[in-house]
């Protein structure tokens, strides 16, 4: 597989990961190419790597395995519970040189420590962080947060951690001192935080500066006025021949209501494409990369869920993950979709769920396919949740924050999907309460930047 060429800063970061055993956290603003670097690492490293992610869909996106299935960890707070390991699991964990974790911001501190304990235990190197395995993490804590604990789990976390974020795990900050105060850095593993800064999604410096202000919670009255004045426009009317603009909303019920309404308004017969699921793929919509029942009509606005995998003599891809198009024909094994004036026949795609295994013959890790999910790589796209818009790029979008952004980083994620300010439409003006930054993220990232600057002299 050919991966995109790396920028100078991406190449330098790849060399740090490849040429050292240092633990590295790769972060950066939306559109800086974190996914590109991860893909390059996966295909070009000479190390024995295992790639994992906190959720099933995130693991599919990086062709890896979920953290819980790779380590055979129980769901929920693990705390000080014994970690049971089978011989196959120990063999896999012993073969890993580098563990790559994507969407690390969704990994809580307790799970981070369980990964550390599991590797020390399996490899018989209990005094060494992660049992000697190099940890490389990708993600942006300004965008995604771990699911907050409740009840007794919350009380446990408050007693044992400064916060529930991965960066406050004991493996990074050290054990608590006798007085209960966190002894930051004196006993924890060294973590190199590297922030990609070159943004590839947007080109306008002014818009980049506005997104930066939203990201860090430093939105001035002038910036808010520019965003609100620009967004206070009526979206183009489809009756005038314009494609409807995708709406990014905070909640699933709003998204489903918008998509159902638009699909019902279309004339013609509704057709349903059923996914073909084989093997151990997990259960529930959250485990699947596309709709199990994809309902379509001619005229439906859809979004592609995968990059075009067909190469045509070096030609650019016909579509990428997040491309918006319109269904023009539905014919059994293919759906014809019009994208920017061109029509393409789209066939079902296969998502493969992998599981790592140890090959004693070659003494190396192998990736075995344990399940497949086959469906058209399309989703109705008059609306999509802000959460599911992660990693996507849109030229135009209506941002509907409803009663208000309910999670830190939500407004930043929505705005940063756009390639330019010209594509912004707001269902209502932004409010100060919509600009939310988690104080623990702000605190830790400030500390990390200081340490990084000191390291580089």
Short mmCIF file of C-alpha atoms in Angstrom, two decimals:
data_model
loop_
_atom_site.label_atom_id
_atom_site.label_comp_id
_atom_site.label_asym_id
_atom_site.label_seq_id
_atom_site.Cartn_x
_atom_site.Cartn_y
_atom_site.Cartn_z
CA UNK A 1 0.00 0.00 0.00
CA UNK A 2 1.25 3.48 -0.86
CA UNK A 3 0.79 6.05 1.89
CA UNK A 4 0.71 9.83 1.37
CA UNK A 5 4.03 11.65 1.46
CA UNK A 6 4.85 13.07 4.88
CA UNK A 7 5.49 16.72 5.59
CA UNK A 8 8.80 17.68 7.19
CA UNK A 9 7.31 17.78 10.69
CA UNK A 10 5.54 14.45 10.20
CA UNK A 11 8.75 12.84 8.93
CA UNK A 12 10.70 14.12 11.94
CA UNK A 13 8.07 12.68 14.24
CA UNK A 14 8.10 9.35 12.41
CA UNK A 15 11.86 9.15 12.86
CA UNK A 16 11.51 9.86 16.62
CA UNK A 17 9.07 6.95 16.90
CA UNK A 18 10.97 4.62 14.60
CA UNK A 19 14.54 5.30 15.75
CA UNK A 20 14.01 5.42 19.53
CA UNK A 21 12.17 3.57 22.28
CA UNK A 22 10.64 6.77 23.65
CA UNK A 23 6.98 6.96 24.61
CA UNK A 24 5.33 9.53 22.34
CA UNK A 25 1.96 11.30 22.33
CA UNK A 26 1.15 12.71 18.88
CA UNK A 27 -1.43 15.46 19.06
CA UNK A 28 -2.38 18.56 17.12
CA UNK A 29 -5.28 20.60 15.91
CA UNK A 30 -7.90 19.20 13.56
CA UNK A 31 -6.54 18.72 10.06
CA UNK A 32 -2.84 18.51 10.95
CA UNK A 33 -2.41 14.98 9.61
CA UNK A 34 -2.35 12.76 12.70
CA UNK A 35 -4.16 9.98 10.84
CA UNK A 36 -1.76 10.26 7.89
CA UNK A 37 1.22 9.79 10.21
CA UNK A 38 -0.40 6.83 11.96
CA UNK A 39 -1.10 5.15 8.62
CA UNK A 40 2.48 5.76 7.47
CA UNK A 41 3.82 4.29 10.70
CA UNK A 42 1.63 1.20 10.35
CA UNK A 43 2.87 0.46 6.84
CA UNK A 44 6.50 1.52 7.10
CA UNK A 45 7.77 0.62 10.56
CA UNK A 46 10.35 -2.14 10.98
CA UNK A 47 9.12 -2.82 14.52
CA UNK A 48 6.60 -5.39 15.72
CA UNK A 49 3.62 -3.13 16.33
CA UNK A 50 0.10 -3.68 17.53
CA UNK A 51 -2.52 -1.01 16.87
CA UNK A 52 -5.55 -0.58 19.11
CA UNK A 53 -8.27 1.92 19.95
CA UNK A 54 -10.88 2.35 22.70
CA UNK A 55 -13.96 1.65 20.55
CA UNK A 56 -14.87 -0.85 17.87
CA UNK A 57 -15.40 1.72 15.12
CA UNK A 58 -12.15 3.54 15.99
CA UNK A 59 -10.30 0.20 15.83
CA UNK A 60 -11.82 -0.51 12.41
CA UNK A 61 -10.66 2.86 11.13
CA UNK A 62 -7.02 2.01 11.91
CA UNK A 63 -7.31 -1.69 11.04
CA UNK A 64 -6.48 -2.63 14.60
CA UNK A 65 -8.14 -4.19 17.60
CA UNK A 66 -10.01 -2.75 20.56
CA UNK A 67 -7.96 -2.28 23.70
CA UNK A 68 -10.26 -4.52 25.73
CA UNK A 69 -10.13 -7.39 23.25
CA UNK A 70 -6.36 -7.16 22.71
CA UNK A 71 -5.61 -7.21 26.43
CA UNK A 72 -8.66 -9.29 27.41
CA UNK A 73 -9.65 -6.69 29.97
CA UNK A 74 -13.06 -6.50 31.65
CA UNK A 75 -15.44 -3.65 30.80
CA UNK A 76 -15.80 -0.99 33.47
CA UNK A 77 -13.47 0.28 36.17
CA UNK A 78 -10.60 -2.18 36.63
CA UNK A 79 -8.90 -0.48 39.60
CA UNK A 80 -6.79 -2.97 41.60
CA UNK A 81 -8.59 -6.09 40.41
CA UNK A 82 -6.39 -9.04 39.36
CA UNK A 83 -5.76 -9.20 35.62
CA UNK A 84 -6.22 -12.72 34.32
CA UNK A 85 -4.11 -13.60 31.28
CA UNK A 86 -4.21 -16.67 29.08
CA UNK A 87 -1.09 -18.10 27.48
CA UNK A 88 -2.07 -16.80 24.00
CA UNK A 89 -2.55 -13.29 25.41
CA UNK A 90 0.82 -13.39 27.14
CA UNK A 91 2.53 -14.53 23.95
CA UNK A 92 0.97 -11.68 21.99
CA UNK A 93 1.93 -9.06 24.57
CA UNK A 94 5.48 -10.43 24.73
CA UNK A 95 5.91 -10.05 20.97
CA UNK A 96 5.02 -6.34 20.85
CA UNK A 97 7.82 -3.82 20.36
CA UNK A 98 5.53 -0.79 19.99
CA UNK A 99 1.91 -0.40 21.03
CA UNK A 100 0.02 2.23 19.04
CA UNK A 101 -3.17 3.61 20.60
CA UNK A 102 -5.46 5.78 18.49
CA UNK A 103 -8.14 8.13 19.91
CA UNK A 104 -6.17 8.09 23.17
CA UNK A 105 -8.22 10.98 24.54
CA UNK A 106 -11.14 8.55 24.98
CA UNK A 107 -8.98 6.25 27.13
CA UNK A 108 -9.45 6.92 30.83
CA UNK A 109 -6.67 6.92 33.44
CA UNK A 110 -7.78 3.61 34.96
CA UNK A 111 -7.61 1.84 31.58
CA UNK A 112 -4.21 3.40 30.86
CA UNK A 113 -2.90 1.94 34.11
CA UNK A 114 -4.48 -1.44 33.30
CA UNK A 115 -2.56 -1.49 30.00
CA UNK A 116 0.63 -0.78 31.94
CA UNK A 117 -0.07 -3.52 34.50
CA UNK A 118 -0.99 -6.03 31.81
CA UNK A 119 2.24 -5.53 29.89
CA UNK A 120 4.43 -5.64 33.01
CA UNK A 121 2.71 -8.82 34.15
CA UNK A 122 2.78 -10.62 30.80
CA UNK A 123 6.40 -9.75 30.08
CA UNK A 124 7.69 -10.40 33.62
CA UNK A 125 9.19 -6.93 33.85
CA UNK A 126 7.14 -5.46 36.66
CA UNK A 127 9.60 -2.69 37.52
CA UNK A 128 9.58 -1.24 33.99
CA UNK A 129 6.74 0.94 32.69
CA UNK A 130 4.66 -1.01 30.16
CA UNK A 131 7.04 -3.96 30.59
CA UNK A 132 9.51 -2.31 28.21
CA UNK A 133 7.03 -1.77 25.36
CA UNK A 134 7.19 1.57 23.53
CA UNK A 135 3.85 3.40 23.72
CA UNK A 136 2.82 5.68 20.85
CA UNK A 137 -0.49 7.49 21.26
CA UNK A 138 -2.51 9.56 18.77
CA UNK A 139 -5.37 11.91 19.55
CA UNK A 140 -6.52 15.37 20.51
CA UNK A 141 -7.89 15.93 24.03
CA UNK A 142 -9.42 19.19 22.84
CA UNK A 143 -11.83 17.15 20.70
CA UNK A 144 -12.79 13.88 22.41
CA UNK A 145 -13.13 13.07 26.09
CA UNK A 146 -13.40 9.78 28.01
CA UNK A 147 -16.85 8.76 29.18
CA UNK A 148 -17.14 10.20 32.71
CA UNK A 149 -17.59 7.71 35.55
CA UNK A 150 -20.59 7.75 37.87
CA UNK A 151 -21.48 6.73 41.39
CA UNK A 152 -18.91 4.60 43.20
CA UNK A 153 -16.63 4.64 40.17
CA UNK A 154 -16.52 8.43 40.29
CA UNK A 155 -15.72 8.34 44.01
CA UNK A 156 -12.89 5.88 43.37
CA UNK A 157 -11.45 8.06 40.60
CA UNK A 158 -11.55 11.16 42.77
CA UNK A 159 -9.71 9.30 45.53
CA UNK A 160 -6.99 7.91 43.23
CA UNK A 161 -6.53 10.28 40.29
CA UNK A 162 -6.18 13.96 39.67
CA UNK A 163 -8.56 13.52 36.73
CA UNK A 164 -10.03 10.70 34.64
CA UNK A 165 -7.94 11.63 31.59
CA UNK A 166 -5.27 9.21 30.30
CA UNK A 167 -2.48 11.69 31.01
CA UNK A 168 -3.21 11.58 34.75
CA UNK A 169 -2.71 7.80 34.95
CA UNK A 170 -0.22 6.72 37.59
CA UNK A 171 2.11 5.28 34.97
CA UNK A 172 2.72 8.83 33.72
CA UNK A 173 2.54 10.91 36.89
CA UNK A 174 3.83 8.52 39.52
CA UNK A 175 2.22 7.18 42.67
CA UNK A 176 0.49 9.36 45.22
CA UNK A 177 2.65 10.50 48.07
CA UNK A 178 1.68 9.60 51.63
CA UNK A 179 -0.28 12.82 52.02
CA UNK A 180 -2.36 12.02 48.94
CA UNK A 181 -0.83 14.72 46.76
CA UNK A 182 0.14 13.64 43.27
CA UNK A 183 3.90 13.53 42.91
CA UNK A 184 3.96 14.54 39.25
CA UNK A 185 6.81 13.28 37.14
CA UNK A 186 9.18 11.96 39.79
CA UNK A 187 8.29 8.28 39.36
CA UNK A 188 6.20 8.25 36.18
CA UNK A 189 7.31 7.13 32.74
CA UNK A 190 8.72 9.88 30.50
CA UNK A 191 6.24 10.92 27.83
CA UNK A 192 7.27 13.04 24.84
CA UNK A 193 4.37 15.21 23.72
CA UNK A 194 4.67 16.29 20.10
CA UNK A 195 2.10 18.65 18.62
CA UNK A 196 1.70 18.80 14.83
CA UNK A 197 1.16 22.42 13.84
CA UNK A 198 0.87 22.52 10.03
CA UNK A 199 -2.85 22.52 9.19
CA UNK A 200 -3.75 20.88 5.89
CA UNK A 201 -7.56 21.24 6.01
CA UNK A 202 -7.82 25.04 6.06
CA UNK A 203 -5.67 27.55 4.16
CA UNK A 204 -7.05 30.91 5.35
CA UNK A 205 -4.87 32.23 8.22
CA UNK A 206 -7.74 34.26 9.66
CA UNK A 207 -10.05 31.25 9.86
CA UNK A 208 -7.24 29.15 11.37
CA UNK A 209 -6.80 31.81 14.05
CA UNK A 210 -10.52 31.76 14.83
CA UNK A 211 -10.52 27.97 15.17
CA UNK A 212 -7.50 28.23 17.45
CA UNK A 213 -9.40 30.67 19.64
CA UNK A 214 -12.36 28.28 19.88
CA UNK A 215 -10.04 25.34 20.58
CA UNK A 216 -8.38 27.06 23.52
CA UNK A 217 -11.46 28.89 24.80
CA UNK A 218 -10.10 32.35 23.96
CA UNK A 219 -12.89 33.66 21.76
CA UNK A 220 -13.03 37.45 21.81
CA UNK A 221 -16.15 39.50 21.12
CA UNK A 222 -14.75 40.38 17.68
CA UNK A 223 -14.18 36.71 16.75
CA UNK A 224 -17.64 35.73 18.00
CA UNK A 225 -19.19 38.52 15.93
CA UNK A 226 -17.39 37.42 12.75
CA UNK A 227 -18.47 33.79 13.23
CA UNK A 228 -22.05 34.73 14.05
CA UNK A 229 -22.39 37.32 11.29
CA UNK A 230 -21.00 34.90 8.71
CA UNK A 231 -23.14 32.02 9.93
CA UNK A 232 -26.36 34.02 10.08
CA UNK A 233 -27.30 33.19 6.49
CA UNK A 234 -30.10 31.16 5.02
CA UNK A 235 -28.73 27.98 3.46
CA UNK A 236 -29.26 27.69 -0.31
CA UNK A 237 -32.65 26.32 -1.32
CA UNK A 238 -32.57 22.88 -3.00
CA UNK A 239 -35.49 24.11 -5.12
CA UNK A 240 -32.99 26.37 -6.85
CA UNK A 241 -30.93 23.38 -7.89
CA UNK A 242 -28.55 23.54 -4.93
CA UNK A 243 -27.65 20.43 -2.96
CA UNK A 244 -28.88 20.57 0.66
CA UNK A 245 -26.07 21.41 3.05
CA UNK A 246 -25.20 18.81 5.67
CA UNK A 247 -26.24 19.66 9.23
CA UNK A 248 -23.89 18.86 12.13
CA UNK A 249 -26.01 18.42 15.25
CA UNK A 250 -25.26 17.53 18.85
CA UNK A 251 -27.73 14.67 19.30
CA UNK A 252 -28.68 11.47 17.47
CA UNK A 253 -32.41 12.11 17.71
CA UNK A 254 -32.06 15.46 15.91
CA UNK A 255 -29.96 13.84 13.18
CA UNK A 256 -32.37 10.93 12.71
CA UNK A 257 -35.35 13.27 12.56
CA UNK A 258 -33.73 15.45 9.86
CA UNK A 259 -32.66 12.44 7.76
CA UNK A 260 -36.06 10.73 8.04
CA UNK A 261 -37.92 13.90 7.08
CA UNK A 262 -35.83 14.52 3.98
CA UNK A 263 -36.00 10.89 2.87
CA UNK A 264 -39.80 10.84 3.28
CA UNK A 265 -40.16 14.01 1.21
CA UNK A 266 -38.46 12.40 -1.78
CA UNK A 267 -40.71 10.82 -4.39
CA UNK A 268 -40.02 7.29 -5.53
CA UNK A 269 -39.64 3.90 -3.86
CA UNK A 270 -37.60 3.49 -0.74
CA UNK A 271 -35.15 0.61 -0.96
CA UNK A 272 -33.23 -1.08 1.86
CA UNK A 273 -29.76 -2.57 1.62
CA UNK A 274 -29.07 -5.09 4.39
CA UNK A 275 -25.53 -5.50 5.67
CA UNK A 276 -23.92 -8.93 5.56
CA UNK A 277 -22.23 -9.65 8.87
CA UNK A 278 -20.03 -12.67 9.47
CA UNK A 279 -17.86 -13.73 12.37
CA UNK A 280 -17.47 -12.07 15.76
CA UNK A 281 -18.17 -8.46 14.88
CA UNK A 282 -19.78 -7.35 18.13
CA UNK A 283 -23.35 -6.25 18.63
CA UNK A 284 -25.22 -2.99 18.57
CA UNK A 285 -25.08 0.00 16.25
CA UNK A 286 -22.01 1.37 18.04
CA UNK A 287 -20.00 -1.67 16.90
CA UNK A 288 -20.84 -1.29 13.22
CA UNK A 289 -19.10 1.03 10.75
CA UNK A 290 -22.26 1.61 8.68
CA UNK A 291 -26.03 1.10 8.93
CA UNK A 292 -27.18 -2.49 9.17
CA UNK A 293 -30.31 -1.39 7.29
CA UNK A 294 -29.42 1.35 4.81
CA UNK A 295 -32.59 2.99 3.53
CA UNK A 296 -32.18 4.93 0.29
CA UNK A 297 -34.16 6.64 -2.46
CA UNK A 298 -33.07 8.25 -5.68
CA UNK A 299 -32.28 11.83 -4.73
CA UNK A 300 -31.01 10.97 -1.24
CA UNK A 301 -28.06 12.97 0.03
CA UNK A 302 -25.38 10.57 1.26
CA UNK A 303 -21.92 10.68 2.78
CA UNK A 304 -19.13 8.26 1.94
CA UNK A 305 -17.82 6.33 4.94
CA UNK A 306 -14.56 5.16 3.38
CA UNK A 307 -11.89 6.45 1.05
CA UNK A 308 -12.00 5.29 -2.55
CA UNK A 309 -9.77 2.21 -2.65
CA UNK A 310 -9.55 1.90 -6.44
CA UNK A 311 -6.47 3.44 -7.96
CA UNK A 312 -6.51 4.55 -11.58
CA UNK A 313 -2.95 5.14 -12.75
CA UNK A 314 -2.16 7.67 -10.07
CA UNK A 315 -5.43 9.56 -10.51
CA UNK A 316 -6.83 11.22 -7.37
CA UNK A 317 -9.49 9.26 -5.48
CA UNK A 318 -13.04 9.64 -6.72
CA UNK A 319 -14.21 10.22 -3.17
CA UNK A 320 -12.85 10.23 0.36
CA UNK A 321 -14.29 9.50 3.77
CA UNK A 322 -16.78 12.35 4.31
CA UNK A 323 -17.48 13.22 0.65
CA UNK A 324 -21.10 14.27 0.10
CA UNK A 325 -23.06 13.10 -2.96
CA UNK A 326 -26.56 12.41 -4.26
CA UNK A 327 -28.02 9.02 -5.19
CA UNK A 328 -29.03 8.95 -8.86
CA UNK A 329 -29.79 5.24 -9.31
CA UNK A 330 -30.22 2.12 -7.18
CA UNK A 331 -29.62 -1.14 -9.01
CA UNK A 332 -29.08 -4.28 -6.96
CA UNK A 333 -25.34 -4.61 -6.43
CA UNK A 334 -24.50 -0.96 -6.99
CA UNK A 335 -25.68 2.50 -6.09
CA UNK A 336 -24.89 5.33 -8.48
CA UNK A 337 -23.87 8.52 -6.71
CA UNK A 338 -23.30 11.94 -8.24
CA UNK A 339 -20.35 13.83 -6.75
CA UNK A 340 -19.62 17.35 -8.00
CA UNK A 341 -21.15 16.72 -11.41
CA UNK A 342 -19.68 13.24 -11.94
CA UNK A 343 -21.52 9.96 -11.38
CA UNK A 344 -19.90 6.85 -9.94
CA UNK A 345 -21.17 3.33 -9.39
CA UNK A 346 -20.55 2.44 -5.74
CA UNK A 347 -20.38 -1.20 -4.72
CA UNK A 348 -20.59 -2.71 -1.24
CA UNK A 349 -17.41 -2.41 0.80
CA UNK A 350 -16.01 -4.89 3.29
CA UNK A 351 -14.83 -3.83 6.73
CA UNK A 352 -12.60 -6.40 8.37
CA UNK A 353 -12.24 -6.86 12.10
CA UNK A 354 -8.77 -8.02 13.04
CA UNK A 355 -7.33 -9.90 15.97
CA UNK A 356 -3.64 -10.20 16.74
CA UNK A 357 -2.10 -13.62 17.15
CA UNK A 358 1.40 -14.90 17.85
CA UNK A 359 3.09 -16.99 15.18
CA UNK A 360 5.64 -19.25 16.95
CA UNK A 361 7.24 -20.22 13.64
CA UNK A 362 8.30 -16.69 12.71
CA UNK A 363 8.19 -15.49 16.34
CA UNK A 364 6.16 -12.53 15.20
CA UNK A 365 2.69 -11.05 15.41
CA UNK A 366 0.10 -11.77 12.75
CA UNK A 367 -3.24 -10.09 12.14
CA UNK A 368 -6.08 -12.50 11.59
CA UNK A 369 -9.47 -11.54 10.13
CA UNK A 370 -12.12 -12.67 12.61
CA UNK A 371 -15.19 -10.89 11.23
CA UNK A 372 -16.44 -9.02 8.19
CA UNK A 373 -19.13 -6.38 7.71
CA UNK A 374 -20.28 -5.80 4.13
CA UNK A 375 -22.43 -2.82 3.23
CA UNK A 376 -22.51 0.12 0.84
CA UNK A 377 -20.03 2.67 2.28
CA UNK A 378 -22.78 5.29 2.47
CA UNK A 379 -24.89 6.98 5.11
CA UNK A 380 -27.81 9.39 4.79
CA UNK A 381 -26.22 12.79 5.14
CA UNK A 382 -28.69 15.57 5.37
CA UNK A 383 -27.46 15.49 8.96
CA UNK A 384 -24.79 13.76 11.05
CA UNK A 385 -23.81 14.04 14.69
CA UNK A 386 -20.83 16.22 15.50
CA UNK A 387 -19.24 13.18 17.13
CA UNK A 388 -19.50 11.13 13.93
CA UNK A 389 -18.15 14.03 11.89
CA UNK A 390 -14.76 13.52 13.56
CA UNK A 391 -12.05 13.28 10.94
CA UNK A 392 -14.36 14.44 8.14
CA UNK A 393 -13.93 17.53 5.95
CA UNK A 394 -16.82 19.60 4.56
CA UNK A 395 -16.86 22.63 2.31
CA UNK A 396 -20.25 23.72 3.70
CA UNK A 397 -22.25 22.77 6.80
CA UNK A 398 -25.06 23.98 9.02
CA UNK A 399 -23.96 23.75 12.66
CA UNK A 400 -26.90 23.11 14.98
CA UNK A 401 -25.88 23.24 18.63
CA UNK A 402 -29.51 23.05 19.78
CA UNK A 403 -29.89 23.94 23.46
CA UNK A 404 -26.13 24.20 23.72
CA UNK A 405 -22.88 22.30 23.40
CA UNK A 406 -22.93 19.70 26.18
CA UNK A 407 -19.32 18.52 25.99
CA UNK A 408 -15.99 20.34 25.97
CA UNK A 409 -14.56 20.60 22.47
CA UNK A 410 -17.87 19.96 20.72
CA UNK A 411 -18.11 23.38 19.09
CA UNK A 412 -14.46 23.23 18.06
CA UNK A 413 -14.97 19.84 16.41
CA UNK A 414 -17.96 21.14 14.45
CA UNK A 415 -16.33 24.35 13.23
CA UNK A 416 -13.02 22.69 12.38
CA UNK A 417 -14.69 20.31 9.90
CA UNK A 418 -15.06 23.22 7.49
CA UNK A 419 -12.43 24.09 4.92
CA UNK A 420 -13.25 27.80 5.07
CA UNK A 421 -15.33 30.40 6.85
CA UNK A 422 -17.41 30.83 3.67
CA UNK A 423 -18.97 27.40 4.25
CA UNK A 424 -20.31 28.21 7.73
CA UNK A 425 -24.05 28.34 8.42
CA UNK A 426 -25.35 28.52 11.99
CA UNK A 427 -28.84 27.46 13.08
CA UNK A 428 -28.49 30.00 15.89
CA UNK A 429 -25.75 32.36 17.07
CA UNK A 430 -22.89 30.94 19.10
CA UNK A 431 -23.10 31.68 22.81
CA UNK A 432 -20.26 32.00 25.33
CA UNK A 433 -21.50 28.77 26.95
CA UNK A 434 -20.90 26.90 23.68
CA UNK A 435 -17.15 27.48 23.92
CA UNK A 436 -16.09 24.85 26.44
CA UNK A 437 -12.59 23.63 27.25
CA UNK A 438 -11.92 20.97 29.86
CA UNK A 439 -9.75 22.62 32.57
CA UNK A 440 -7.73 19.42 33.05
CA UNK A 441 -6.84 19.42 29.35
CA UNK A 442 -5.84 23.08 29.45
CA UNK A 443 -3.73 22.46 32.57
CA UNK A 444 -1.94 19.37 31.25
CA UNK A 445 -1.33 20.68 27.73
CA UNK A 446 0.22 23.86 29.16
CA UNK A 447 2.53 21.71 31.29
CA UNK A 448 3.35 19.48 28.33
CA UNK A 449 4.26 22.44 26.10
CA UNK A 450 6.55 23.81 28.80
CA UNK A 451 8.30 20.45 29.15
CA UNK A 452 8.61 20.09 25.39
CA UNK A 453 10.13 23.55 25.04
CA UNK A 454 12.62 22.74 27.82
CA UNK A 455 13.57 19.45 26.10
CA UNK A 456 14.35 21.25 22.86
CA UNK A 457 16.35 23.93 24.63
#
